[in-house]
């Protein structure tokens, strides 16, 4: 069975600050892990995916995530938040989605 | 660019009505999905199809059915709409992962969603 947990339903950061969105997963097989972003009134779009080729995965818009098998984590980071990053972010294991984290960026 | 199109952005229906939500993708993807999205619950899979006329139940199939008569089109049907089916419905498609079996999950491409209100 697979499951995913996102810690923190809301995260606020100042513009220019580090963004860290947490995701832990559970999987009995090597996982396919994804981060998606949803802007207001839109569907989800892929930020990045992990498919076992490399543990540090770079995505669009300056985001990256690191797969840590020992911690069963796949946290999403961005060194410097931009106002346009305000959105809801979903971590997924295959087609199982977390409950989402809403990111607010404070000017 | 992959395009997944949902026929309506907003729908208002009455309790007991039969409701059809349509989804079309233009990238010849094998897999198609229907989710509902509710605050605090994230996305929950209703049904999934990995080929024409094939379907698999997701986590919350009760009260829903689906139809996939053509590869590009996946319909979600609410036989008798109820107020607890008021939600945002998202359709997605994905290509099959080569060599991983029909149920392996790849990147999904989402439509813009249909916000359904059942009164």
PDB file of C-alpha atoms in Angstrom:
ATOM      1  CA  UNK A   1       0.000   0.000   0.000  1.00  0.00           C
ATOM      2  CA  UNK A   2       1.095   3.547  -0.635  1.00  0.00           C
ATOM      3  CA  UNK A   3       0.351   6.748   1.235  1.00  0.00           C
ATOM      4  CA  UNK A   4       1.637  10.303   1.433  1.00  0.00           C
ATOM      5  CA  UNK A   5       1.637  12.881   4.214  1.00  0.00           C
ATOM      6  CA  UNK A   6       2.204  16.587   3.803  1.00  0.00           C
ATOM      7  CA  UNK A   7       3.101  18.361   7.026  1.00  0.00           C
ATOM      8  CA  UNK A   8       1.518  21.765   7.315  1.00  0.00           C
ATOM      9  CA  UNK A   9      -1.596  22.740   5.412  1.00  0.00           C
ATOM     10  CA  UNK A  10      -0.449  26.379   5.286  1.00  0.00           C
ATOM     11  CA  UNK A  11       3.058  27.792   5.022  1.00  0.00           C
ATOM     12  CA  UNK A  12       3.914  31.501   4.938  1.00  0.00           C
ATOM     13  CA  UNK A  13       7.287  32.864   3.920  1.00  0.00           C
ATOM     14  CA  UNK A  14       8.639  36.308   3.172  1.00  0.00           C
ATOM     15  CA  UNK A  15       9.589  37.185  -0.371  1.00  0.00           C
ATOM     16  CA  UNK A  16      13.211  36.135  -0.877  1.00  0.00           C
ATOM     17  CA  UNK A  17      13.173  33.585   1.949  1.00  0.00           C
ATOM     18  CA  UNK A  18      13.695  29.848   1.688  1.00  0.00           C
ATOM     19  CA  UNK A  19      10.674  27.744   0.828  1.00  0.00           C
ATOM     20  CA  UNK A  20      10.454  24.287   2.435  1.00  0.00           C
ATOM     21  CA  UNK A  21       7.369  22.139   1.940  1.00  0.00           C
ATOM     22  CA  UNK A  22       7.456  18.742   3.612  1.00  0.00           C
ATOM     23  CA  UNK A  23       6.323  15.410   2.219  1.00  0.00           C
ATOM     24  CA  UNK A  24       6.696  11.928   3.671  1.00  0.00           C
ATOM     25  CA  UNK A  25       5.574   8.812   1.900  1.00  0.00           C
ATOM     26  CA  UNK A  26       4.979   5.160   2.497  1.00  0.00           C
ATOM     27  CA  UNK A  27       5.435   2.602  -0.256  1.00  0.00           C
ATOM     28  CA  UNK A  28       6.091  -1.121  -0.382  1.00  0.00           C
ATOM     29  CA  UNK A  29       7.671  -0.812  -3.829  1.00  0.00           C
ATOM     30  CA  UNK A  30      10.186   1.681  -5.224  1.00  0.00           C
ATOM     31  CA  UNK A  31       8.081   4.822  -5.371  1.00  0.00           C
ATOM     32  CA  UNK A  32       7.344   7.189  -8.192  1.00  0.00           C
ATOM     33  CA  UNK A  33       7.113  10.571  -6.460  1.00  0.00           C
ATOM     34  CA  UNK A  34       5.757  13.818  -7.818  1.00  0.00           C
ATOM     35  CA  UNK A  35       5.217  17.410  -6.791  1.00  0.00           C
ATOM     36  CA  UNK A  36       2.423  19.321  -8.476  1.00  0.00           C
ATOM     37  CA  UNK A  37       1.395  22.968  -8.168  1.00  0.00           C
ATOM     38  CA  UNK A  38      -2.104  24.394  -8.450  1.00  0.00           C
ATOM     39  CA  UNK A  39      -2.589  28.100  -9.091  1.00  0.00           C
ATOM     40  CA  UNK A  40      -5.977  29.637  -8.302  1.00  0.00           C
ATOM     41  CA  UNK A  41      -8.802  28.423 -10.543  1.00  0.00           C
ATOM     42  CA  UNK A  42      -6.535  26.086 -12.447  1.00  0.00           C
ATOM     43  CA  UNK A  43      -5.806  22.389 -12.609  1.00  0.00           C
ATOM     44  CA  UNK A  44      -2.598  20.868 -11.276  1.00  0.00           C
ATOM     45  CA  UNK A  45       0.640  21.013 -13.210  1.00  0.00           C
ATOM     46  CA  UNK A  46       3.813  19.043 -12.690  1.00  0.00           C
ATOM     47  CA  UNK A  47       6.690  20.713 -10.841  1.00  0.00           C
ATOM     48  CA  UNK A  48       9.029  17.730 -10.755  1.00  0.00           C
ATOM     49  CA  UNK A  49       9.181  13.955 -10.473  1.00  0.00           C
ATOM     50  CA  UNK A  50      11.449  11.340  -8.914  1.00  0.00           C
ATOM     51  CA  UNK A  51      11.854   8.085 -10.786  1.00  0.00           C
ATOM     52  CA  UNK A  52      15.060   6.677  -9.184  1.00  0.00           C
ATOM     53  CA  UNK A  53      17.548   8.204 -11.640  1.00  0.00           C
ATOM     54  CA  UNK A  54      18.905  10.789  -9.170  1.00  0.00           C
ATOM     55  CA  UNK A  55      18.061  11.640  -5.575  1.00  0.00           C
ATOM     56  CA  UNK A  56      18.118  15.416  -6.114  1.00  0.00           C
ATOM     57  CA  UNK A  57      15.518  16.390  -8.657  1.00  0.00           C
ATOM     58  CA  UNK A  58      15.284  19.800 -10.255  1.00  0.00           C
ATOM     59  CA  UNK A  59      11.970  21.101 -11.426  1.00  0.00           C
ATOM     60  CA  UNK A  60      10.471  24.158 -13.001  1.00  0.00           C
ATOM     61  CA  UNK A  61      10.504  27.690 -11.536  1.00  0.00           C
ATOM     62  CA  UNK A  62      13.623  27.037  -9.421  1.00  0.00           C
ATOM     63  CA  UNK A  63      12.105  24.298  -7.272  1.00  0.00           C
ATOM     64  CA  UNK A  64      13.918  21.125  -6.355  1.00  0.00           C
ATOM     65  CA  UNK A  65      13.283  18.096  -4.152  1.00  0.00           C
ATOM     66  CA  UNK A  66      15.522  15.534  -2.538  1.00  0.00           C
ATOM     67  CA  UNK A  67      14.557  11.888  -2.208  1.00  0.00           C
ATOM     68  CA  UNK A  68      15.742  10.458   1.119  1.00  0.00           C
ATOM     69  CA  UNK A  69      14.937   6.780   1.347  1.00  0.00           C
ATOM     70  CA  UNK A  70      16.100   6.443   4.976  1.00  0.00           C
ATOM     71  CA  UNK A  71      13.674   9.197   6.007  1.00  0.00           C
ATOM     72  CA  UNK A  72      10.967   8.275   3.455  1.00  0.00           C
ATOM     73  CA  UNK A  73      10.842  11.938   2.558  1.00  0.00           C
ATOM     74  CA  UNK A  74      10.632  14.007  -0.592  1.00  0.00           C
ATOM     75  CA  UNK A  75      10.651  17.617   0.617  1.00  0.00           C
ATOM     76  CA  UNK A  76      10.283  20.473  -1.850  1.00  0.00           C
ATOM     77  CA  UNK A  77      12.556  23.509  -1.600  1.00  0.00           C
ATOM     78  CA  UNK A  78      13.275  26.786  -3.330  1.00  0.00           C
ATOM     79  CA  UNK A  79      16.106  29.060  -2.173  1.00  0.00           C
ATOM     80  CA  UNK A  80      14.272  32.348  -2.660  1.00  0.00           C
ATOM     81  CA  UNK A  81      10.488  32.740  -2.700  1.00  0.00           C
ATOM     82  CA  UNK A  82       8.816  34.915  -5.284  1.00  0.00           C
ATOM     83  CA  UNK A  83       5.324  36.395  -5.100  1.00  0.00           C
ATOM     84  CA  UNK A  84       4.331  34.269  -8.089  1.00  0.00           C
ATOM     85  CA  UNK A  85       5.047  31.091  -6.057  1.00  0.00           C
ATOM     86  CA  UNK A  86       1.873  31.602  -4.024  1.00  0.00           C
ATOM     87  CA  UNK A  87      -0.214  28.532  -4.799  1.00  0.00           C
ATOM     88  CA  UNK A  88      -1.193  25.143  -3.437  1.00  0.00           C
ATOM     89  CA  UNK A  89       1.373  22.365  -3.670  1.00  0.00           C
ATOM     90  CA  UNK A  90       0.634  18.652  -3.749  1.00  0.00           C
ATOM     91  CA  UNK A  91       2.988  15.771  -3.189  1.00  0.00           C
ATOM     92  CA  UNK A  92       1.976  12.461  -4.805  1.00  0.00           C
ATOM     93  CA  UNK A  93       3.047   8.821  -4.780  1.00  0.00           C
ATOM     94  CA  UNK A  94       1.800   7.473  -8.113  1.00  0.00           C
ATOM     95  CA  UNK A  95      -1.874   8.524  -8.127  1.00  0.00           C
ATOM     96  CA  UNK A  96      -2.163   9.036  -4.371  1.00  0.00           C
ATOM     97  CA  UNK A  97      -2.065  12.690  -3.454  1.00  0.00           C
ATOM     98  CA  UNK A  98      -1.325  14.436  -0.210  1.00  0.00           C
ATOM     99  CA  UNK A  99      -3.776  16.902   1.258  1.00  0.00           C
ATOM    100  CA  UNK A 100      -1.861  19.862  -0.092  1.00  0.00           C
ATOM    101  CA  UNK A 101       0.080  22.801   1.349  1.00  0.00           C
ATOM    102  CA  UNK A 102      -1.001  26.337   0.607  1.00  0.00           C
ATOM    103  CA  UNK A 103       2.004  28.624   0.250  1.00  0.00           C
ATOM    104  CA  UNK A 104       1.600  32.327   0.999  1.00  0.00           C
ATOM    105  CA  UNK A 105       4.408  34.718   0.097  1.00  0.00           C
ATOM    106  CA  UNK A 106       4.539  37.924   2.130  1.00  0.00           C
ATOM    107  CA  UNK A 107       5.958  40.992   0.384  1.00  0.00           C
TER     108      UNK A 107
ATOM    109  CA  UNK B   1       1.517  20.865 -25.335  1.00  0.00           C
ATOM    110  CA  UNK B   2      -0.749  18.275 -23.784  1.00  0.00           C
ATOM    111  CA  UNK B   3      -4.260  19.498 -23.485  1.00  0.00           C
ATOM    112  CA  UNK B   4      -6.888  18.054 -21.193  1.00  0.00           C
ATOM    113  CA  UNK B   5     -10.228  19.740 -21.623  1.00  0.00           C
ATOM    114  CA  UNK B   6     -13.143  19.502 -19.246  1.00  0.00           C
ATOM    115  CA  UNK B   7     -16.425  20.451 -20.815  1.00  0.00           C
ATOM    116  CA  UNK B   8     -17.640  22.809 -18.070  1.00  0.00           C
ATOM    117  CA  UNK B   9     -15.897  25.034 -15.530  1.00  0.00           C
ATOM    118  CA  UNK B  10     -19.009  25.454 -13.396  1.00  0.00           C
ATOM    119  CA  UNK B  11     -22.155  23.372 -13.081  1.00  0.00           C
ATOM    120  CA  UNK B  12     -25.197  23.723 -10.857  1.00  0.00           C
ATOM    121  CA  UNK B  13     -27.518  20.730 -10.594  1.00  0.00           C
ATOM    122  CA  UNK B  14     -30.432  19.643  -8.434  1.00  0.00           C
ATOM    123  CA  UNK B  15     -30.492  16.666  -6.091  1.00  0.00           C
ATOM    124  CA  UNK B  16     -31.480  13.513  -7.957  1.00  0.00           C
ATOM    125  CA  UNK B  17     -30.407  14.728 -11.392  1.00  0.00           C
ATOM    126  CA  UNK B  18     -28.161  12.616 -13.588  1.00  0.00           C
ATOM    127  CA  UNK B  19     -24.941  14.513 -14.224  1.00  0.00           C
ATOM    128  CA  UNK B  20     -22.324  13.970 -16.912  1.00  0.00           C
ATOM    129  CA  UNK B  21     -18.838  15.417 -16.655  1.00  0.00           C
ATOM    130  CA  UNK B  22     -16.838  15.125 -19.838  1.00  0.00           C
ATOM    131  CA  UNK B  23     -13.096  15.088 -20.327  1.00  0.00           C
ATOM    132  CA  UNK B  24     -11.105  14.976 -23.555  1.00  0.00           C
ATOM    133  CA  UNK B  25      -7.335  14.693 -24.017  1.00  0.00           C
ATOM    134  CA  UNK B  26      -5.431  15.249 -27.239  1.00  0.00           C
ATOM    135  CA  UNK B  27      -2.163  13.379 -26.601  1.00  0.00           C
ATOM    136  CA  UNK B  28      -3.215   9.776 -27.227  1.00  0.00           C
ATOM    137  CA  UNK B  29      -2.622   8.879 -23.571  1.00  0.00           C
ATOM    138  CA  UNK B  30      -3.617   5.419 -22.431  1.00  0.00           C
ATOM    139  CA  UNK B  31      -4.505   6.366 -18.856  1.00  0.00           C
ATOM    140  CA  UNK B  32      -7.240   8.712 -17.717  1.00  0.00           C
ATOM    141  CA  UNK B  33      -8.375   9.615 -14.222  1.00  0.00           C
ATOM    142  CA  UNK B  34     -11.175  11.332 -12.341  1.00  0.00           C
ATOM    143  CA  UNK B  35     -10.518  12.939  -8.962  1.00  0.00           C
ATOM    144  CA  UNK B  36     -12.515  15.065  -6.630  1.00  0.00           C
ATOM    145  CA  UNK B  37     -10.808  17.820  -4.674  1.00  0.00           C
ATOM    146  CA  UNK B  38     -12.130  19.007  -1.339  1.00  0.00           C
ATOM    147  CA  UNK B  39     -10.531  21.432   1.159  1.00  0.00           C
ATOM    148  CA  UNK B  40      -8.375  19.602   3.666  1.00  0.00           C
ATOM    149  CA  UNK B  41      -8.737  16.297   1.860  1.00  0.00           C
ATOM    150  CA  UNK B  42      -6.574  16.898  -1.195  1.00  0.00           C
ATOM    151  CA  UNK B  43      -7.336  14.892  -4.318  1.00  0.00           C
ATOM    152  CA  UNK B  44      -9.121  11.584  -4.028  1.00  0.00           C
ATOM    153  CA  UNK B  45      -9.246   9.147  -6.925  1.00  0.00           C
ATOM    154  CA  UNK B  46     -12.745   8.206  -8.034  1.00  0.00           C
ATOM    155  CA  UNK B  47     -12.040   6.046 -11.096  1.00  0.00           C
ATOM    156  CA  UNK B  48      -9.173   5.316 -13.404  1.00  0.00           C
ATOM    157  CA  UNK B  49      -9.083   3.880 -16.918  1.00  0.00           C
ATOM    158  CA  UNK B  50      -6.012   2.362 -18.530  1.00  0.00           C
ATOM    159  CA  UNK B  51      -7.563   1.577 -21.909  1.00  0.00           C
ATOM    160  CA  UNK B  52     -10.730   1.954 -23.916  1.00  0.00           C
ATOM    161  CA  UNK B  53     -13.655   0.249 -22.170  1.00  0.00           C
ATOM    162  CA  UNK B  54     -11.438  -0.581 -19.170  1.00  0.00           C
ATOM    163  CA  UNK B  55     -11.960   0.957 -15.755  1.00  0.00           C
ATOM    164  CA  UNK B  56     -10.704   0.533 -12.221  1.00  0.00           C
ATOM    165  CA  UNK B  57     -12.290   1.799  -9.030  1.00  0.00           C
ATOM    166  CA  UNK B  58     -10.333   4.341  -7.080  1.00  0.00           C
ATOM    167  CA  UNK B  59     -10.679   5.205  -3.420  1.00  0.00           C
ATOM    168  CA  UNK B  60     -14.180   6.712  -3.513  1.00  0.00           C
ATOM    169  CA  UNK B  61     -16.203   5.210  -6.388  1.00  0.00           C
ATOM    170  CA  UNK B  62     -19.537   5.079  -4.550  1.00  0.00           C
ATOM    171  CA  UNK B  63     -22.205   7.143  -6.269  1.00  0.00           C
ATOM    172  CA  UNK B  64     -20.184   7.475  -9.475  1.00  0.00           C
ATOM    173  CA  UNK B  65     -19.712   5.559 -12.699  1.00  0.00           C
ATOM    174  CA  UNK B  66     -17.498   6.167 -15.724  1.00  0.00           C
ATOM    175  CA  UNK B  67     -17.457   5.526 -19.439  1.00  0.00           C
ATOM    176  CA  UNK B  68     -14.539   5.283 -21.841  1.00  0.00           C
ATOM    177  CA  UNK B  69     -15.802   4.450 -25.311  1.00  0.00           C
ATOM    178  CA  UNK B  70     -12.992   6.266 -27.116  1.00  0.00           C
ATOM    179  CA  UNK B  71      -9.373   6.646 -26.122  1.00  0.00           C
ATOM    180  CA  UNK B  72      -9.492  10.427 -25.922  1.00  0.00           C
ATOM    181  CA  UNK B  73     -12.690  10.746 -23.878  1.00  0.00           C
ATOM    182  CA  UNK B  74     -13.435   9.785 -20.281  1.00  0.00           C
ATOM    183  CA  UNK B  75     -16.803  10.600 -18.781  1.00  0.00           C
ATOM    184  CA  UNK B  76     -17.794  10.726 -15.132  1.00  0.00           C
ATOM    185  CA  UNK B  77     -21.443  10.061 -14.357  1.00  0.00           C
ATOM    186  CA  UNK B  78     -23.360  10.872 -11.225  1.00  0.00           C
ATOM    187  CA  UNK B  79     -26.444   8.660 -11.552  1.00  0.00           C
ATOM    188  CA  UNK B  80     -28.421  10.589  -8.937  1.00  0.00           C
ATOM    189  CA  UNK B  81     -26.618  13.669  -7.699  1.00  0.00           C
ATOM    190  CA  UNK B  82     -26.562  14.360  -3.972  1.00  0.00           C
ATOM    191  CA  UNK B  83     -25.477  17.412  -2.009  1.00  0.00           C
ATOM    192  CA  UNK B  84     -22.402  15.602  -0.682  1.00  0.00           C
ATOM    193  CA  UNK B  85     -21.142  15.388  -4.254  1.00  0.00           C
ATOM    194  CA  UNK B  86     -20.706  19.153  -4.375  1.00  0.00           C
ATOM    195  CA  UNK B  87     -17.001  19.464  -5.101  1.00  0.00           C
ATOM    196  CA  UNK B  88     -14.286  20.333  -7.595  1.00  0.00           C
ATOM    197  CA  UNK B  89     -13.783  17.523 -10.106  1.00  0.00           C
ATOM    198  CA  UNK B  90     -10.459  17.134 -11.869  1.00  0.00           C
ATOM    199  CA  UNK B  91      -9.739  14.987 -14.879  1.00  0.00           C
ATOM    200  CA  UNK B  92      -6.204  13.888 -15.765  1.00  0.00           C
ATOM    201  CA  UNK B  93      -4.451  11.790 -18.372  1.00  0.00           C
ATOM    202  CA  UNK B  94      -1.047  10.142 -18.513  1.00  0.00           C
ATOM    203  CA  UNK B  95       0.976   8.057 -20.930  1.00  0.00           C
ATOM    204  CA  UNK B  96       1.637   4.450 -20.034  1.00  0.00           C
ATOM    205  CA  UNK B  97       4.996   3.763 -18.397  1.00  0.00           C
ATOM    206  CA  UNK B  98       6.832   1.425 -20.740  1.00  0.00           C
ATOM    207  CA  UNK B  99       7.687  -1.932 -19.233  1.00  0.00           C
ATOM    208  CA  UNK B 100       5.953  -1.241 -15.942  1.00  0.00           C
ATOM    209  CA  UNK B 101       2.577  -2.837 -16.442  1.00  0.00           C
ATOM    210  CA  UNK B 102      -0.752  -1.289 -17.259  1.00  0.00           C
ATOM    211  CA  UNK B 103      -1.409   0.046 -13.771  1.00  0.00           C
ATOM    212  CA  UNK B 104       1.903   1.880 -13.331  1.00  0.00           C
ATOM    213  CA  UNK B 105       1.424   5.609 -12.893  1.00  0.00           C
ATOM    214  CA  UNK B 106       3.261   8.263 -14.866  1.00  0.00           C
ATOM    215  CA  UNK B 107       3.152  12.043 -14.874  1.00  0.00           C
ATOM    216  CA  UNK B 108      -0.434  13.234 -14.995  1.00  0.00           C
ATOM    217  CA  UNK B 109      -1.732  16.147 -17.012  1.00  0.00           C
ATOM    218  CA  UNK B 110      -4.747  17.847 -15.538  1.00  0.00           C
ATOM    219  CA  UNK B 111      -7.715  19.729 -16.864  1.00  0.00           C
ATOM    220  CA  UNK B 112      -8.769  23.036 -15.318  1.00  0.00           C
ATOM    221  CA  UNK B 113     -11.488  21.382 -13.241  1.00  0.00           C
ATOM    222  CA  UNK B 114     -15.272  21.479 -13.013  1.00  0.00           C
ATOM    223  CA  UNK B 115     -16.784  23.019  -9.912  1.00  0.00           C
ATOM    224  CA  UNK B 116     -20.068  21.199  -9.340  1.00  0.00           C
ATOM    225  CA  UNK B 117     -22.721  22.458  -6.964  1.00  0.00           C
ATOM    226  CA  UNK B 118     -25.632  20.161  -6.134  1.00  0.00           C
ATOM    227  CA  UNK B 119     -28.570  21.984  -4.576  1.00  0.00           C
TER     228      UNK B 119
END
